[in-house]
XYZ file of C-alpha atoms in Angstrom:
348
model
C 0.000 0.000 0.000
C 1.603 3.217 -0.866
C 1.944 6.204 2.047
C 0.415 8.904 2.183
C 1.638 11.998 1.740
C 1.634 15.380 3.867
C 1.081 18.755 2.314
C 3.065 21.690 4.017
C 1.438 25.002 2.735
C 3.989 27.778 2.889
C 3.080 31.719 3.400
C 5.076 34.191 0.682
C 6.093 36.148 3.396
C 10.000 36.107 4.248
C 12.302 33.590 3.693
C 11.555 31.883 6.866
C 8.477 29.599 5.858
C 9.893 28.214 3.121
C 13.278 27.383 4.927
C 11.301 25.514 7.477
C 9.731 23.570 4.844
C 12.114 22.329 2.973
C 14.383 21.511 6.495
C 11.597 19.171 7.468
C 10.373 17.839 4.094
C 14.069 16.817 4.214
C 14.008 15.010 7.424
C 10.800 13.474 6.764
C 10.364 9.449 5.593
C 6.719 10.673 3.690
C 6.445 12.051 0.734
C 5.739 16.032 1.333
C 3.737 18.282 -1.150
C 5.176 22.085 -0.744
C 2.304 24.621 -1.459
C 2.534 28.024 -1.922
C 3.053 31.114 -3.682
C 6.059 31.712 -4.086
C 8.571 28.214 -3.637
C 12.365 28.341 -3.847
C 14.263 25.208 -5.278
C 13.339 21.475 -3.741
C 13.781 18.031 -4.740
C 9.956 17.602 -3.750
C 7.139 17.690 -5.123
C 5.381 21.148 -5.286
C 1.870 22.918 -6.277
C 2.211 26.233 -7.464
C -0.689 28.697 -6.635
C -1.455 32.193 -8.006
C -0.894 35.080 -5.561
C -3.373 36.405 -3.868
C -2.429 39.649 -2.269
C -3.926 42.756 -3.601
C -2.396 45.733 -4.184
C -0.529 47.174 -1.382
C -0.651 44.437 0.497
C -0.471 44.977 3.899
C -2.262 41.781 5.270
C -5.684 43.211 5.507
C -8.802 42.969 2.806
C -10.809 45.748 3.665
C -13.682 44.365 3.471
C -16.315 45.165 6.112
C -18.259 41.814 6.484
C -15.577 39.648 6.650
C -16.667 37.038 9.330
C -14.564 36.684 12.407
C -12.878 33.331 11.942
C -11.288 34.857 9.003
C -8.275 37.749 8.620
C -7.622 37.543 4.830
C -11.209 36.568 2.780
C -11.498 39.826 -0.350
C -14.409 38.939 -2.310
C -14.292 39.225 -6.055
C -10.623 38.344 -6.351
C -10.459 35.218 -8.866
C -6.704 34.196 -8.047
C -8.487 33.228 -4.520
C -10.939 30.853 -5.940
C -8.101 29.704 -8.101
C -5.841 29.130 -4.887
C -8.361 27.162 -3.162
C -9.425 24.876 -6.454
C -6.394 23.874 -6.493
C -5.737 22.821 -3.310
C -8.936 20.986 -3.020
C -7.940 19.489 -6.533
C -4.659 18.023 -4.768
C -6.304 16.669 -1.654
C -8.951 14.746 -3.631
C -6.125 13.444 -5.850
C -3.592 12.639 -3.469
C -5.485 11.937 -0.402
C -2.762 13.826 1.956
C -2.451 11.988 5.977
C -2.081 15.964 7.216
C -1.208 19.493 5.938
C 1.174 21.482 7.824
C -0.174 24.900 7.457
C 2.745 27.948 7.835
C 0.757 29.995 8.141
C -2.776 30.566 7.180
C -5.804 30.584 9.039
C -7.975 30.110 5.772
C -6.156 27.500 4.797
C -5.962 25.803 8.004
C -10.033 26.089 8.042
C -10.064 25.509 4.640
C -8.272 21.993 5.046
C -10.351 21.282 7.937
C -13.782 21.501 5.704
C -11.773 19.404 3.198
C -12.145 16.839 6.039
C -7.947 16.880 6.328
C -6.138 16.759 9.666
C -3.820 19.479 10.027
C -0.572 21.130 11.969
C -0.757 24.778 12.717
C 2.304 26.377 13.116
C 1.684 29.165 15.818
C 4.086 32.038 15.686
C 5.499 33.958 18.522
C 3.557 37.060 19.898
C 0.345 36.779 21.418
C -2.352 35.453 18.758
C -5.782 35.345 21.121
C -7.939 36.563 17.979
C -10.804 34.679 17.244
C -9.290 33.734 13.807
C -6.227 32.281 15.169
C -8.191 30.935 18.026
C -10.098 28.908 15.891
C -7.595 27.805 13.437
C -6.073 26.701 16.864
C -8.640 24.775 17.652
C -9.404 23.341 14.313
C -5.696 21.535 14.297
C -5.054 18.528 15.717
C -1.520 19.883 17.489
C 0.357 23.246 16.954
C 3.776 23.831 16.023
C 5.693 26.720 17.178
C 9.554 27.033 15.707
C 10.770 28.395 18.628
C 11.914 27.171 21.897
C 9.126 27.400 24.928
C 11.289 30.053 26.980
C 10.334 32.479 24.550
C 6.474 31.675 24.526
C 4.605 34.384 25.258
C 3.107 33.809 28.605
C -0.286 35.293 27.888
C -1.368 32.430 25.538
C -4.384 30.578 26.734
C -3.312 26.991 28.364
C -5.388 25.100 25.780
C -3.020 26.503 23.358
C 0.317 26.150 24.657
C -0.697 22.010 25.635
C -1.437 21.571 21.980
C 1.720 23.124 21.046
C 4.548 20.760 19.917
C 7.392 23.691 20.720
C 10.041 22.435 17.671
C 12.920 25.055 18.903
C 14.849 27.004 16.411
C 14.348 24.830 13.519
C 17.301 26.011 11.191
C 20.622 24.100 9.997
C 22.769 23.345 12.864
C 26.144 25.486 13.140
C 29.750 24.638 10.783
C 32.693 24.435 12.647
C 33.496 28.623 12.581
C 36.620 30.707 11.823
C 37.875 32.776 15.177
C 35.933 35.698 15.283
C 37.743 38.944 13.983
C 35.844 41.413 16.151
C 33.203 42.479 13.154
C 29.874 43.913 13.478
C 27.046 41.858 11.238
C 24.159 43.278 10.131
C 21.780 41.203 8.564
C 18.096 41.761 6.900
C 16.395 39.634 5.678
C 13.490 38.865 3.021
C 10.479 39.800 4.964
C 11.225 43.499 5.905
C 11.831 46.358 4.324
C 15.601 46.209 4.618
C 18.316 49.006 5.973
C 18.915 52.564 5.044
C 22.830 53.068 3.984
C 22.551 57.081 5.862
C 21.767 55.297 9.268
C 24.217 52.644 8.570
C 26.960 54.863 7.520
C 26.065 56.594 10.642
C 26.336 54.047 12.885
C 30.020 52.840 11.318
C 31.326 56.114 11.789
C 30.337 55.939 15.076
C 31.946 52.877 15.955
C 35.349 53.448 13.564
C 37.210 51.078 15.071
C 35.140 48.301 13.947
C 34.158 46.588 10.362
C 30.729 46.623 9.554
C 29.743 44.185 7.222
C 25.866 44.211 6.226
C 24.091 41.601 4.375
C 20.897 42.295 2.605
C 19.024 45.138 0.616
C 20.056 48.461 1.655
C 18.361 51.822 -0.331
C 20.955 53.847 -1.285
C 19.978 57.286 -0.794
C 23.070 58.499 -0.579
C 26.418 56.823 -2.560
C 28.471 53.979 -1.697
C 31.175 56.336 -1.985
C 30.061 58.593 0.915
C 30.820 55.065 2.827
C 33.763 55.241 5.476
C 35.997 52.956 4.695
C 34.458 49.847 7.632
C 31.587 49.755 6.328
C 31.008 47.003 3.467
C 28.090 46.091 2.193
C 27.425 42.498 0.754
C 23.932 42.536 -0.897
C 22.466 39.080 -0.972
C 24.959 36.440 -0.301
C 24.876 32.533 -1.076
C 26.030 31.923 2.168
C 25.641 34.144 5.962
C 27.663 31.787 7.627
C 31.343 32.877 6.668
C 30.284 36.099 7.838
C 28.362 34.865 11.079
C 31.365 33.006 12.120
C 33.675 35.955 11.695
C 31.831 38.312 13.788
C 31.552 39.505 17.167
C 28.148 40.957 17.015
C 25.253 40.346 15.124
C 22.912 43.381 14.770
C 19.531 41.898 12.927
C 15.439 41.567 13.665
C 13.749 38.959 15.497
C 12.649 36.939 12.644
C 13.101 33.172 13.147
C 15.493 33.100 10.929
C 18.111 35.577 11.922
C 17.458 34.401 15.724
C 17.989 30.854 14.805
C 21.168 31.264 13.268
C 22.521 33.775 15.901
C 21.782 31.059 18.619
C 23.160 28.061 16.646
C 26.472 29.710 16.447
C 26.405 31.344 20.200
C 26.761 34.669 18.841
C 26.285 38.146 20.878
C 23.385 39.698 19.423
C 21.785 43.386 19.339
C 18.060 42.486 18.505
C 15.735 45.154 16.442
C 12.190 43.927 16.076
C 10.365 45.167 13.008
C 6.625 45.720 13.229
C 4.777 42.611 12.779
C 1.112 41.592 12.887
C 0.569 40.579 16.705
C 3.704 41.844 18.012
C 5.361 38.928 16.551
C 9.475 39.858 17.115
C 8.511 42.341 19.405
C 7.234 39.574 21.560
C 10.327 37.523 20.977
C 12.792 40.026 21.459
C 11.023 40.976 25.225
C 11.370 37.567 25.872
C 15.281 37.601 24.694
C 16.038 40.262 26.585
C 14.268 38.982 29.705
C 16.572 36.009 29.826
C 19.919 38.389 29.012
C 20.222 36.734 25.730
C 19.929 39.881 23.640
C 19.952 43.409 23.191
C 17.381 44.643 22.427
C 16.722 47.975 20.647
C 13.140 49.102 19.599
C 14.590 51.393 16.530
C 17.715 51.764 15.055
C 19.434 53.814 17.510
C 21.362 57.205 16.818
C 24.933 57.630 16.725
C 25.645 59.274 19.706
C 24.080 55.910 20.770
C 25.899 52.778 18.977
C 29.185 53.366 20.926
C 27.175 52.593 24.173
C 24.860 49.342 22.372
C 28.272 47.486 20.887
C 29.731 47.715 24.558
C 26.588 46.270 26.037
C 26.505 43.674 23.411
C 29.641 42.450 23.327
C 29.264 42.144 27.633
C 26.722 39.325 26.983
C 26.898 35.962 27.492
C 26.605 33.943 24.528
C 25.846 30.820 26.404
C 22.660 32.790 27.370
C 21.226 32.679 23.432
C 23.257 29.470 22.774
C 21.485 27.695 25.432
C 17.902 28.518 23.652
C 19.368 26.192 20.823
C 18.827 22.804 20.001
C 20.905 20.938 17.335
C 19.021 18.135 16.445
C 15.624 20.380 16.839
C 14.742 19.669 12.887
C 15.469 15.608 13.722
C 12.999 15.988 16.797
C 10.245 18.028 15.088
C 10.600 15.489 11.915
C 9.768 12.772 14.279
C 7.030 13.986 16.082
C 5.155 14.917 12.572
C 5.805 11.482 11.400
C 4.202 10.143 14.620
C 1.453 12.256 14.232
C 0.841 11.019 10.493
C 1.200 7.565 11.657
C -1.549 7.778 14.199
C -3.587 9.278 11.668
C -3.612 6.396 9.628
C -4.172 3.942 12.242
C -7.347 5.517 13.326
C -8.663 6.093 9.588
C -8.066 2.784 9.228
């Protein structure tokens, strides 16, 4: 008899879904279906699905009746009903054990009324809304791809026993060069990247150190107005040369950038961008909490940086490197795979 697959829809925004995605598909025995709008490069199987957002997206529809269970539902958009034929289209045909929904509250409802067990992945910040409540409920465990110490302690009971907490899931840390007292900025793919003024700024004000920054920058003023410490990378194949090298990572609290600053024990200055729910505002409270970050709620001014690269290079690294887990993507793998086993012995 031939097994059963899982479906693992993946949200276009960031890097960060998609990552986790392919990590576990990886580590997983089944065969796994990515879905999604927008998929980077995989050995497995995918379904492709129109996008969906309208213009300036900013999360919302607009619309005025949309019922509660729902945050995303514009009418009269036909890439939606595309979106959701073909998912129902791929469950009939391929009879999935589970979908791992990151993240989507209509599609974890939507799988639900396709009579399909799924796995919610529950992001940090405090998501009580009756929309997430109820995907919440609707699942038959949570995931949350962070460690419990940075939970946020609001979250009803129900919803934190029905949470499977999977750690960082991210790829565990290379051997690393001896660090060469650098600065790292990083930003990633879900914000709106750095501003080369504030960053030229900030390595003016802290001459003594190279800055190296990885990511989109605008460029409002030019590279050549640069001091001579501050290099800027652009998108790189690979952050880890670079993570290994430095002393202090400045970057937001996406799962992404926190993962890999824990993996490698790395000092880190944490600045949250705004997210629906407080989502790495949340985390980076909870970092700071535990002295495992610093955390700064904007970019700071220059007068200020001299004072933020002292305090972070006084913390601990242990502190953020004990939030890690090595074999987290090995552990989370499992427990999915013992999840889609019980499903089948109870269908059957």
């Amino acid at each position: 008899m031939s097994v059963r697959p899982i479906g693992y829809y993946c949200h276009h925004q960031g890097a960060g879904h998609w990552q986790r995605a392919t990590l576990l598909a990886d580590a997983l025995d089944r065969p796994v279906t990515l879905i999604g709008t927008e998929t980077g490069r995989s050995a497995h199987q995918r379904l492709a699905l129109p996008d969906d957002r309208l213009d300036g997206f900013d999360g919302r529809d607009g619309e005025a009746g949309r019922p509660e269970a729902f945050h995303y539902a514009p009418l009269r958009v036909p890439a939606i009903r595309e979106r959701m034929t073909r998912i129902a289209a791929w469950v009939a045909q391929a009879d999935p054990v589970l979908m791992i929904v990151d993240v989507s509250v209509e599609v974890a409802l939507f799988a639900r009324l396709l009579s399909v067990p799924t796995l919610v992945v529950r992001l940090a910040g405090l998501r009580t809304d009756t929309p997430h409540l109820e995907a919440f409920r609707s699942a038959e465990a949570l995931l949350a791809p962070f460690p419990a110490a940075l939970d946020d302690t609001g979250m009803p009971e129900w919803v934190r026993a029905k949470t499977i907490h999977a750690g960082f899931l991210g790829l565990p840390a290379q051997a690393a060069a001896a660090e060469d007292g650098s600065i790292l900025v990083i930003y990633g793919r879900g914000g709106e990247g750095g501003t080369l003024s504030d960053l030229v700024a900030a390595a003016r004000a802290v001459p003594e150190r190279a800055w190296h920054v990885l990511g989109p920058v605008s460029r409002e003023v030019t590279p050549a107005e640069a001091p001579a410490n501050l290099h800027l990378h652009g998108w790189v194949p690979e952050v880890g040369p670079f993570l290994g090298r430095a002393s202090l990572v400045v970057g937001g609290g996406g799962d992404g950038v926190v993962a890999a600053v824990a993996a490698r024990a790395k000092r880190f200055v944490c600045l949250p961008e705004a997210r629906p729910f407080e989502e790495q505002t949340a985390k980076a409270r909870r970092l700071s909490a535990l002295g495992a970050a610093v955390v700064c709620e904007a970019w700071p001014t220059p007068h200020c940086w001299p004072e933020v690269v002292r305090d972070g290079l006084a913390l601990d690294p242990g502190r953020i490197a004990a939030l890690a887990s090595p074999d987290a993507v090995a552990v989370t793998a499992a427990r999915i795979a013992a999840l889609a086993d019980r499903l089948d012995r109870h269908r059957d």
